[in-house]
């Protein structure tokens, strides 16, 4: 294998594709949207603030609850709840306030509340508001605090109304990290979002690779190229050059986000780097590099199989599906990151990168799972590179139609 030829191919792929209008447009989208956002915020500052307040009310429910206390247990209302709960004398008054959109729901507390626990919930539009009230920690705290008021010590009443304020701490390498109110954000939310973002960058780079191979096959340029370089050298050069292209695009996006946010994102990322366990950061980089290399090679090989670019993209969807399987099981990951199905998928090369990126922030993953997943990827990548190089021969020997499984197998075994 000639490293010089690989370098020449990689440089050619990068310099050729970086000038494409499609790449320039896609790369400019994020900075353009950021500039547009700043322009709108400057020109329509007042209106933008009003829109933001409206959206905040829609998602946070900003209005208080109405309360009609027929039992006398909640009158007078405790001071700490007067901002979020409003007392009304009659059910009609509460209904009028609800119709006027002054309150989110109205809670009608009957005289026999202490004996039955029954509460009538008045809502507008649908009955989903009643289910929301039943699950609301704020409403539950309101009822507990008033029922215990004057019967138990004030501190006990407050703890009964708000018994748990979880503060996550992650032990890594004998050190406790992720302390304080931002612990949950930096030890779970940010790693989870970054894992999704990294997988997205993998497919951005792999997509360029897939399109490049498919276009060269369609125009039969690859027949000329393959006469002067080995298929494996061509594959390695494309993976390196188009991988650098994809990472360049992502880097421009990140820098534009940092610039338009006034550096806030950089500050948060720097803080997260200190709070996220070192093991998680290192393994995240490892899985990203291995995952990109594997999927890029597979995308390039698949690109040589299709008779057209569209057909190649459809075939590549198979690998996209495998990479997305762990995200389909994210509900299970939240409950039990070390479940048997999660561990099995961690050893399967096509799902190992995404599955491990999801599991690592959620639990203390057994070392055998980490080692096994990395070994499976390291062993699979040379096989994928060899098979991908062979698939170029399939594209050359069987041109103009979709090759059959028998034909593909014959090329791979020769």
CSV table of C-alpha atoms in Angstrom, one decimal:
chain,number,residue,atom,x,y,z
A,1,UNK,CA,0.0,0.0,0.0
A,2,UNK,CA,1.4,3.4,-1.0
A,3,UNK,CA,0.9,6.1,1.6
A,4,UNK,CA,1.8,8.7,-1.0
A,5,UNK,CA,-1.0,7.7,-3.3
A,6,UNK,CA,-3.4,7.7,-0.3
A,7,UNK,CA,-2.3,11.3,0.5
A,8,UNK,CA,-2.8,12.4,-3.1
A,9,UNK,CA,-6.3,10.9,-3.2
A,10,UNK,CA,-7.2,12.4,0.1
A,11,UNK,CA,-6.0,15.9,-0.9
A,12,UNK,CA,-7.8,15.7,-4.2
A,13,UNK,CA,-11.1,14.6,-2.6
A,14,UNK,CA,-10.9,17.4,0.0
A,15,UNK,CA,-10.0,20.2,-2.4
A,16,UNK,CA,-12.4,19.1,-5.1
A,17,UNK,CA,-15.5,18.8,-2.8
A,18,UNK,CA,-14.8,21.8,-0.6
A,19,UNK,CA,-15.4,24.0,-3.7
A,20,UNK,CA,-18.8,22.3,-4.6
A,21,UNK,CA,-21.8,24.6,-4.4
A,22,UNK,CA,-23.7,22.0,-2.4
A,23,UNK,CA,-21.0,21.9,0.3
A,24,UNK,CA,-20.7,25.7,0.4
A,25,UNK,CA,-24.5,26.1,0.7
A,26,UNK,CA,-24.8,23.5,3.4
A,27,UNK,CA,-21.9,24.9,5.4
A,28,UNK,CA,-23.2,28.4,5.2
A,29,UNK,CA,-26.7,27.5,6.4
A,30,UNK,CA,-25.9,27.6,10.2
A,31,UNK,CA,-24.0,30.9,10.0
A,32,UNK,CA,-26.7,32.4,7.8
A,33,UNK,CA,-29.5,31.3,10.2
A,34,UNK,CA,-27.5,32.8,13.1
A,35,UNK,CA,-27.0,36.1,11.3
A,36,UNK,CA,-30.7,36.1,10.4
A,37,UNK,CA,-31.6,35.5,14.1
A,38,UNK,CA,-29.5,38.4,15.2
A,39,UNK,CA,-31.0,40.7,12.6
A,40,UNK,CA,-34.6,39.8,13.6
A,41,UNK,CA,-33.7,40.3,17.2
A,42,UNK,CA,-32.3,43.7,16.4
A,43,UNK,CA,-35.1,44.9,14.2
A,44,UNK,CA,-38.0,43.3,16.0
A,45,UNK,CA,-36.6,43.3,19.5
A,46,UNK,CA,-39.9,44.1,21.3
A,47,UNK,CA,-41.9,41.7,19.1
A,48,UNK,CA,-39.3,38.9,19.6
A,49,UNK,CA,-39.5,39.4,23.4
A,50,UNK,CA,-43.3,39.0,23.2
A,51,UNK,CA,-43.0,35.9,21.1
A,52,UNK,CA,-40.5,34.4,23.5
A,53,UNK,CA,-42.8,35.2,26.4
A,54,UNK,CA,-45.7,33.5,24.6
A,55,UNK,CA,-43.7,30.4,23.9
A,56,UNK,CA,-42.5,30.3,27.5
A,57,UNK,CA,-46.1,30.4,28.7
A,58,UNK,CA,-47.1,27.6,26.3
A,59,UNK,CA,-44.3,25.2,27.4
A,60,UNK,CA,-44.0,26.1,31.1
A,61,UNK,CA,-47.7,26.7,31.7
A,62,UNK,CA,-46.9,30.1,33.3
A,63,UNK,CA,-50.5,30.6,34.7
A,64,UNK,CA,-51.4,29.8,38.3
A,65,UNK,CA,-53.9,27.2,39.5
A,66,UNK,CA,-57.3,28.3,40.7
A,67,UNK,CA,-58.5,26.9,44.0
A,68,UNK,CA,-62.0,26.7,45.5
A,69,UNK,CA,-61.6,25.5,49.1
A,70,UNK,CA,-64.9,24.1,50.3
A,71,UNK,CA,-63.2,22.1,53.1
A,72,UNK,CA,-61.6,25.0,54.9
A,73,UNK,CA,-58.2,23.2,55.0
A,74,UNK,CA,-56.6,25.5,52.5
A,75,UNK,CA,-57.8,28.8,53.9
A,76,UNK,CA,-55.9,30.9,54.6
A,77,UNK,CA,-53.4,29.9,51.9
A,78,UNK,CA,-49.7,29.5,53.0
A,79,UNK,CA,-47.6,32.4,51.8
A,80,UNK,CA,-45.1,30.4,49.8
A,81,UNK,CA,-47.9,29.2,47.5
A,82,UNK,CA,-49.8,32.5,46.8
A,83,UNK,CA,-47.8,33.1,43.6
A,84,UNK,CA,-48.8,29.8,42.0
A,85,UNK,CA,-52.3,29.3,43.4
A,86,UNK,CA,-55.2,31.7,43.5
A,87,UNK,CA,-58.2,31.3,45.9
A,88,UNK,CA,-61.7,31.8,44.6
A,89,UNK,CA,-64.9,32.0,46.7
A,90,UNK,CA,-67.1,29.9,44.4
A,91,UNK,CA,-66.8,27.4,41.6
A,92,UNK,CA,-68.5,29.9,39.2
A,93,UNK,CA,-65.8,32.5,40.0
A,94,UNK,CA,-63.1,29.9,39.2
A,95,UNK,CA,-64.9,28.8,36.0
A,96,UNK,CA,-65.1,32.5,34.8
A,97,UNK,CA,-61.3,32.9,35.5
A,98,UNK,CA,-60.6,29.7,33.6
A,99,UNK,CA,-62.7,30.9,30.6
A,100,UNK,CA,-60.9,34.3,30.8
A,101,UNK,CA,-57.5,32.4,30.5
A,102,UNK,CA,-56.4,33.8,33.9
A,103,UNK,CA,-55.6,30.4,35.4
A,104,UNK,CA,-54.5,27.0,33.8
A,105,UNK,CA,-56.8,24.7,35.8
A,106,UNK,CA,-59.3,25.1,38.7
A,107,UNK,CA,-59.1,22.8,41.7
A,108,UNK,CA,-62.5,22.3,43.4
A,109,UNK,CA,-61.8,20.9,46.9
A,110,UNK,CA,-65.0,19.4,48.4
A,111,UNK,CA,-65.9,19.5,52.1
A,112,UNK,CA,-65.1,15.8,52.6
A,113,UNK,CA,-61.6,16.1,51.0
A,114,UNK,CA,-59.8,14.9,54.2
A,115,UNK,CA,-61.9,11.7,54.2
A,116,UNK,CA,-62.0,10.9,50.5
A,117,UNK,CA,-59.1,12.8,48.9
A,118,UNK,CA,-61.4,13.7,46.0
A,119,UNK,CA,-60.6,16.9,44.0
A,120,UNK,CA,-62.6,18.1,41.0
A,121,UNK,CA,-60.3,19.5,38.3
A,122,UNK,CA,-61.9,22.1,35.9
A,123,UNK,CA,-60.0,22.3,32.5
A,124,UNK,CA,-60.6,23.9,29.2
A,125,UNK,CA,-60.6,22.1,25.8
A,126,UNK,CA,-59.8,18.5,27.0
A,127,UNK,CA,-59.4,16.4,30.1
A,128,UNK,CA,-55.7,16.0,29.8
A,129,UNK,CA,-55.2,18.8,32.3
A,130,UNK,CA,-56.6,16.6,35.1
A,131,UNK,CA,-54.0,13.9,34.4
A,132,UNK,CA,-51.3,16.7,34.5
A,133,UNK,CA,-52.5,17.9,37.8
A,134,UNK,CA,-52.4,14.3,39.3
A,135,UNK,CA,-48.8,14.0,38.3
A,136,UNK,CA,-47.7,17.5,39.2
A,137,UNK,CA,-45.2,17.7,42.1
A,138,UNK,CA,-46.1,21.3,42.6
A,139,UNK,CA,-49.8,20.5,43.2
A,140,UNK,CA,-48.9,17.5,45.4
A,141,UNK,CA,-46.6,19.7,47.5
A,142,UNK,CA,-49.4,22.3,47.8
A,143,UNK,CA,-51.9,19.7,49.2
A,144,UNK,CA,-49.4,18.1,51.6
A,145,UNK,CA,-48.2,21.4,53.0
A,146,UNK,CA,-51.7,22.6,53.8
A,147,UNK,CA,-52.9,19.3,55.2
A,148,UNK,CA,-50.0,19.3,57.6
A,149,UNK,CA,-50.0,23.0,58.4
A,150,UNK,CA,-50.4,23.5,62.2
A,151,UNK,CA,-50.2,19.8,62.8
A,152,UNK,CA,-46.5,19.2,62.5
A,153,UNK,CA,-43.3,21.2,62.8
A,154,UNK,CA,-42.7,23.7,59.9
A,155,UNK,CA,-39.5,22.0,58.8
A,156,UNK,CA,-41.2,18.6,58.7
A,157,UNK,CA,-44.1,20.1,56.7
A,158,UNK,CA,-41.7,21.6,54.1
A,159,UNK,CA,-39.8,18.3,53.7
A,160,UNK,CA,-43.0,16.3,53.3
A,161,UNK,CA,-44.1,18.7,50.6
A,162,UNK,CA,-40.7,18.6,48.8
A,163,UNK,CA,-39.0,15.4,50.1
A,164,UNK,CA,-36.2,15.0,47.5
A,165,UNK,CA,-34.0,17.4,45.7
A,166,UNK,CA,-31.6,15.1,43.8
A,167,UNK,CA,-28.0,16.2,43.4
A,168,UNK,CA,-26.1,13.7,41.1
A,169,UNK,CA,-22.5,12.9,41.7
A,170,UNK,CA,-20.5,10.7,39.5
A,171,UNK,CA,-17.5,8.6,40.8
A,172,UNK,CA,-14.8,8.2,38.3
A,173,UNK,CA,-11.3,7.1,39.0
A,174,UNK,CA,-11.7,7.5,42.7
A,175,UNK,CA,-12.8,11.1,42.3
A,176,UNK,CA,-16.3,12.6,42.7
A,177,UNK,CA,-17.3,14.7,39.7
A,178,UNK,CA,-20.4,16.4,38.5
A,179,UNK,CA,-21.4,17.9,41.9
A,180,UNK,CA,-23.8,20.8,42.3
A,181,UNK,CA,-26.9,21.8,40.5
A,182,UNK,CA,-25.3,21.5,37.1
A,183,UNK,CA,-24.1,18.0,37.8
A,184,UNK,CA,-27.0,16.3,36.0
A,185,UNK,CA,-26.6,18.6,33.0
A,186,UNK,CA,-22.9,17.9,32.6
A,187,UNK,CA,-22.9,14.2,33.4
A,188,UNK,CA,-26.0,13.2,31.4
A,189,UNK,CA,-27.6,15.8,29.2
A,190,UNK,CA,-24.5,17.2,27.6
A,191,UNK,CA,-22.9,13.8,26.9
A,192,UNK,CA,-26.2,12.5,25.5
A,193,UNK,CA,-26.6,15.5,23.2
A,194,UNK,CA,-22.9,15.3,22.2
A,195,UNK,CA,-23.2,11.6,21.4
A,196,UNK,CA,-26.2,12.3,19.0
A,197,UNK,CA,-24.2,15.2,17.5
A,198,UNK,CA,-21.1,13.1,16.9
A,199,UNK,CA,-23.2,10.4,15.2
A,200,UNK,CA,-24.7,13.1,13.0
A,201,UNK,CA,-21.2,14.2,12.0
A,202,UNK,CA,-20.3,10.6,11.2
A,203,UNK,CA,-23.1,10.4,8.6
A,204,UNK,CA,-22.3,13.9,7.3
A,205,UNK,CA,-18.8,12.7,6.4
A,206,UNK,CA,-20.0,9.3,5.3
A,207,UNK,CA,-22.6,10.9,3.1
A,208,UNK,CA,-20.0,12.8,1.1
A,209,UNK,CA,-18.1,9.6,0.7
A,210,UNK,CA,-21.1,7.7,-0.5
A,211,UNK,CA,-22.0,10.4,-3.0
A,212,UNK,CA,-18.4,10.7,-4.3
A,213,UNK,CA,-18.1,6.9,-5.0
A,214,UNK,CA,-21.5,6.7,-6.6
A,215,UNK,CA,-20.9,9.7,-8.9
A,216,UNK,CA,-17.5,8.3,-10.0
A,217,UNK,CA,-19.1,5.0,-10.7
A,218,UNK,CA,-21.9,6.5,-12.7
A,219,UNK,CA,-19.5,8.5,-14.9
A,220,UNK,CA,-17.1,5.6,-15.0
A,221,UNK,CA,-14.3,7.8,-13.8
A,222,UNK,CA,-13.5,5.1,-11.3
A,223,UNK,CA,-12.4,2.7,-14.1
A,224,UNK,CA,-9.6,5.1,-15.0
A,225,UNK,CA,-8.6,5.8,-11.4
A,226,UNK,CA,-8.5,2.1,-10.5
A,227,UNK,CA,-6.0,1.4,-13.3
A,228,UNK,CA,-3.3,3.4,-11.4
A,229,UNK,CA,-4.1,2.7,-7.7
A,230,UNK,CA,-5.2,-0.3,-5.8
A,231,UNK,CA,-8.8,-0.4,-4.6
A,232,UNK,CA,-7.7,-0.4,-1.0
A,233,UNK,CA,-5.6,2.7,-1.5
A,234,UNK,CA,-8.5,4.4,-3.2
A,235,UNK,CA,-10.8,3.5,-0.4
A,236,UNK,CA,-8.4,4.7,2.3
A,237,UNK,CA,-7.7,8.0,0.5
A,238,UNK,CA,-11.4,8.7,0.1
A,239,UNK,CA,-12.1,7.9,3.8
A,240,UNK,CA,-9.4,10.3,4.9
A,241,UNK,CA,-10.1,13.2,2.5
A,242,UNK,CA,-13.9,13.2,2.8
A,243,UNK,CA,-13.7,12.6,6.5
A,244,UNK,CA,-11.6,15.8,6.8
A,245,UNK,CA,-14.2,17.6,4.7
A,246,UNK,CA,-17.0,16.6,6.9
A,247,UNK,CA,-15.1,17.5,10.1
A,248,UNK,CA,-14.3,20.9,8.5
A,249,UNK,CA,-18.0,21.5,7.9
A,250,UNK,CA,-18.8,20.6,11.5
A,251,UNK,CA,-16.0,22.8,12.8
A,252,UNK,CA,-17.4,25.8,10.9
A,253,UNK,CA,-20.8,25.1,12.4
A,254,UNK,CA,-19.5,25.0,15.9
A,255,UNK,CA,-17.4,28.1,15.5
A,256,UNK,CA,-20.4,30.0,14.1
A,257,UNK,CA,-22.6,28.8,17.1
A,258,UNK,CA,-19.9,30.0,19.5
A,259,UNK,CA,-19.6,33.4,17.7
A,260,UNK,CA,-23.3,34.1,17.6
A,261,UNK,CA,-23.9,33.0,21.2
A,262,UNK,CA,-21.3,35.5,22.5
A,263,UNK,CA,-19.0,32.7,23.7
A,264,UNK,CA,-21.6,31.3,26.0
A,265,UNK,CA,-21.4,27.8,24.4
A,266,UNK,CA,-17.6,27.8,24.8
A,267,UNK,CA,-17.9,28.6,28.5
A,268,UNK,CA,-20.4,25.8,29.0
A,269,UNK,CA,-18.3,23.4,27.0
A,270,UNK,CA,-15.2,24.3,29.1
A,271,UNK,CA,-17.1,23.9,32.3
A,272,UNK,CA,-18.5,20.6,31.1
A,273,UNK,CA,-14.9,19.4,30.2
A,274,UNK,CA,-14.0,19.7,33.9
A,275,UNK,CA,-17.2,18.1,35.2
A,276,UNK,CA,-17.7,15.2,32.8
A,277,UNK,CA,-15.7,12.2,33.9
A,278,UNK,CA,-12.4,11.8,32.1
A,279,UNK,CA,-13.2,8.2,31.2
A,280,UNK,CA,-16.3,9.3,29.4
A,281,UNK,CA,-14.5,12.0,27.4
A,282,UNK,CA,-11.7,9.6,26.3
A,283,UNK,CA,-14.0,6.8,25.4
A,284,UNK,CA,-16.3,9.2,23.5
A,285,UNK,CA,-13.4,10.2,21.2
A,286,UNK,CA,-12.4,6.6,20.7
A,287,UNK,CA,-15.9,5.5,19.7
A,288,UNK,CA,-16.3,8.5,17.5
A,289,UNK,CA,-13.1,7.7,15.6
A,290,UNK,CA,-13.8,4.0,15.3
A,291,UNK,CA,-17.5,4.6,14.4
A,292,UNK,CA,-16.7,7.1,11.7
A,293,UNK,CA,-14.0,4.9,10.1
A,294,UNK,CA,-16.3,1.9,10.1
A,295,UNK,CA,-19.3,3.6,8.6
A,296,UNK,CA,-17.3,5.6,6.1
A,297,UNK,CA,-15.8,2.4,4.8
A,298,UNK,CA,-19.2,0.7,4.6
A,299,UNK,CA,-20.7,3.7,2.9
A,300,UNK,CA,-18.0,3.8,0.3
A,301,UNK,CA,-18.4,0.1,-0.4
A,302,UNK,CA,-22.2,0.4,-0.8
A,303,UNK,CA,-21.7,3.4,-3.1
A,304,UNK,CA,-20.0,1.1,-5.5
A,305,UNK,CA,-22.9,-1.4,-5.6
A,306,UNK,CA,-25.7,0.8,-6.7
A,307,UNK,CA,-26.3,1.4,-10.4
A,308,UNK,CA,-27.2,5.1,-9.6
A,309,UNK,CA,-26.5,7.6,-6.8
A,310,UNK,CA,-30.1,7.3,-5.6
A,311,UNK,CA,-29.9,3.5,-5.5
A,312,UNK,CA,-26.6,3.7,-3.5
A,313,UNK,CA,-28.2,6.0,-1.0
A,314,UNK,CA,-31.1,3.6,-0.5
A,315,UNK,CA,-28.7,0.8,0.1
A,316,UNK,CA,-26.8,2.9,2.6
A,317,UNK,CA,-30.0,3.4,4.6
A,318,UNK,CA,-29.4,-0.1,5.9
A,319,UNK,CA,-26.4,1.1,7.9
A,320,UNK,CA,-28.2,4.2,9.0
A,321,UNK,CA,-30.9,2.0,10.5
A,322,UNK,CA,-28.4,-0.1,12.5
A,323,UNK,CA,-26.8,3.1,13.9
A,324,UNK,CA,-30.2,4.4,14.9
A,325,UNK,CA,-31.3,1.2,16.8
A,326,UNK,CA,-29.8,2.3,20.1
A,327,UNK,CA,-31.7,5.6,19.9
A,328,UNK,CA,-34.9,3.6,19.3
A,329,UNK,CA,-34.2,1.8,22.6
A,330,UNK,CA,-33.3,5.0,24.5
A,331,UNK,CA,-36.3,4.5,26.8
A,332,UNK,CA,-34.9,1.2,27.9
A,333,UNK,CA,-31.4,2.8,28.4
A,334,UNK,CA,-32.8,5.3,30.8
A,335,UNK,CA,-34.3,2.6,33.0
A,336,UNK,CA,-31.5,0.0,32.8
A,337,UNK,CA,-28.4,0.9,30.8
A,338,UNK,CA,-26.8,-2.5,31.5
A,339,UNK,CA,-29.8,-4.5,30.3
A,340,UNK,CA,-29.0,-7.7,28.4
A,341,UNK,CA,-30.1,-6.3,25.0
A,342,UNK,CA,-27.9,-3.2,25.5
A,343,UNK,CA,-24.9,-5.4,26.4
A,344,UNK,CA,-25.5,-7.6,23.3
A,345,UNK,CA,-25.8,-4.6,21.0
A,346,UNK,CA,-22.6,-3.2,22.5
A,347,UNK,CA,-20.6,-6.1,21.1
A,348,UNK,CA,-22.2,-5.9,17.6
A,349,UNK,CA,-20.0,-3.6,15.5
A,350,UNK,CA,-22.8,-1.8,13.6
A,351,UNK,CA,-24.5,-0.7,16.8
A,352,UNK,CA,-21.5,-0.6,19.2
A,353,UNK,CA,-20.5,3.1,18.7
A,354,UNK,CA,-24.0,4.6,19.3
A,355,UNK,CA,-25.0,2.1,22.0
A,356,UNK,CA,-21.8,2.7,24.0
A,357,UNK,CA,-22.1,6.5,23.6
A,358,UNK,CA,-25.6,6.2,25.1
A,359,UNK,CA,-24.7,3.8,27.9
A,360,UNK,CA,-21.6,5.5,29.2
A,361,UNK,CA,-23.2,8.7,30.6
A,362,UNK,CA,-26.0,6.7,32.2
A,363,UNK,CA,-24.3,4.1,34.3
A,364,UNK,CA,-21.0,2.4,35.3
A,365,UNK,CA,-20.6,0.2,32.3
A,366,UNK,CA,-18.7,-3.1,33.0
A,367,UNK,CA,-15.1,-2.9,31.7
A,368,UNK,CA,-15.7,-6.1,29.7
A,369,UNK,CA,-18.4,-4.3,27.7
A,370,UNK,CA,-16.1,-1.4,26.9
A,371,UNK,CA,-13.1,-3.7,25.9
A,372,UNK,CA,-15.4,-6.1,24.0
A,373,UNK,CA,-17.0,-3.3,22.0
A,374,UNK,CA,-13.7,-1.7,21.1
A,375,UNK,CA,-12.1,-5.0,20.1
A,376,UNK,CA,-15.1,-5.9,17.9
A,377,UNK,CA,-14.8,-2.6,16.1
A,378,UNK,CA,-11.0,-2.8,15.7
A,379,UNK,CA,-11.4,-6.4,14.3
A,380,UNK,CA,-14.3,-5.4,12.0
A,381,UNK,CA,-12.8,-2.3,10.4
A,382,UNK,CA,-10.0,-4.2,8.5
A,383,UNK,CA,-12.6,-6.7,7.3
A,384,UNK,CA,-14.8,-3.9,6.2
A,385,UNK,CA,-11.9,-2.2,4.4
A,386,UNK,CA,-11.0,-5.4,2.6
A,387,UNK,CA,-14.6,-6.0,1.6
A,388,UNK,CA,-15.1,-2.4,0.5
A,389,UNK,CA,-12.1,-2.5,-1.7
A,390,UNK,CA,-13.5,-5.7,-3.3
A,391,UNK,CA,-16.8,-4.0,-3.9
A,392,UNK,CA,-15.1,-1.6,-6.3
A,393,UNK,CA,-14.3,-4.5,-8.4
A,394,UNK,CA,-18.0,-5.5,-8.4
A,395,UNK,CA,-18.8,-2.0,-9.7
A,396,UNK,CA,-16.2,-2.4,-12.5
A,397,UNK,CA,-17.0,-5.9,-13.6
A,398,UNK,CA,-20.8,-5.6,-13.3
A,399,UNK,CA,-21.8,-2.2,-14.7
A,400,UNK,CA,-25.2,-0.8,-15.6
A,401,UNK,CA,-27.3,-3.1,-13.4
A,402,UNK,CA,-27.7,-4.1,-9.8
A,403,UNK,CA,-25.4,-7.0,-8.9
A,404,UNK,CA,-27.0,-10.2,-7.5
A,405,UNK,CA,-25.9,-11.7,-4.1
A,406,UNK,CA,-24.3,-14.5,-6.0
A,407,UNK,CA,-22.2,-12.1,-8.1
A,408,UNK,CA,-21.1,-10.1,-5.1
A,409,UNK,CA,-20.1,-13.3,-3.2
A,410,UNK,CA,-18.1,-14.5,-6.2
A,411,UNK,CA,-16.1,-11.2,-6.3
A,412,UNK,CA,-15.5,-11.2,-2.5
A,413,UNK,CA,-14.2,-14.8,-2.5
A,414,UNK,CA,-11.9,-14.4,-5.5
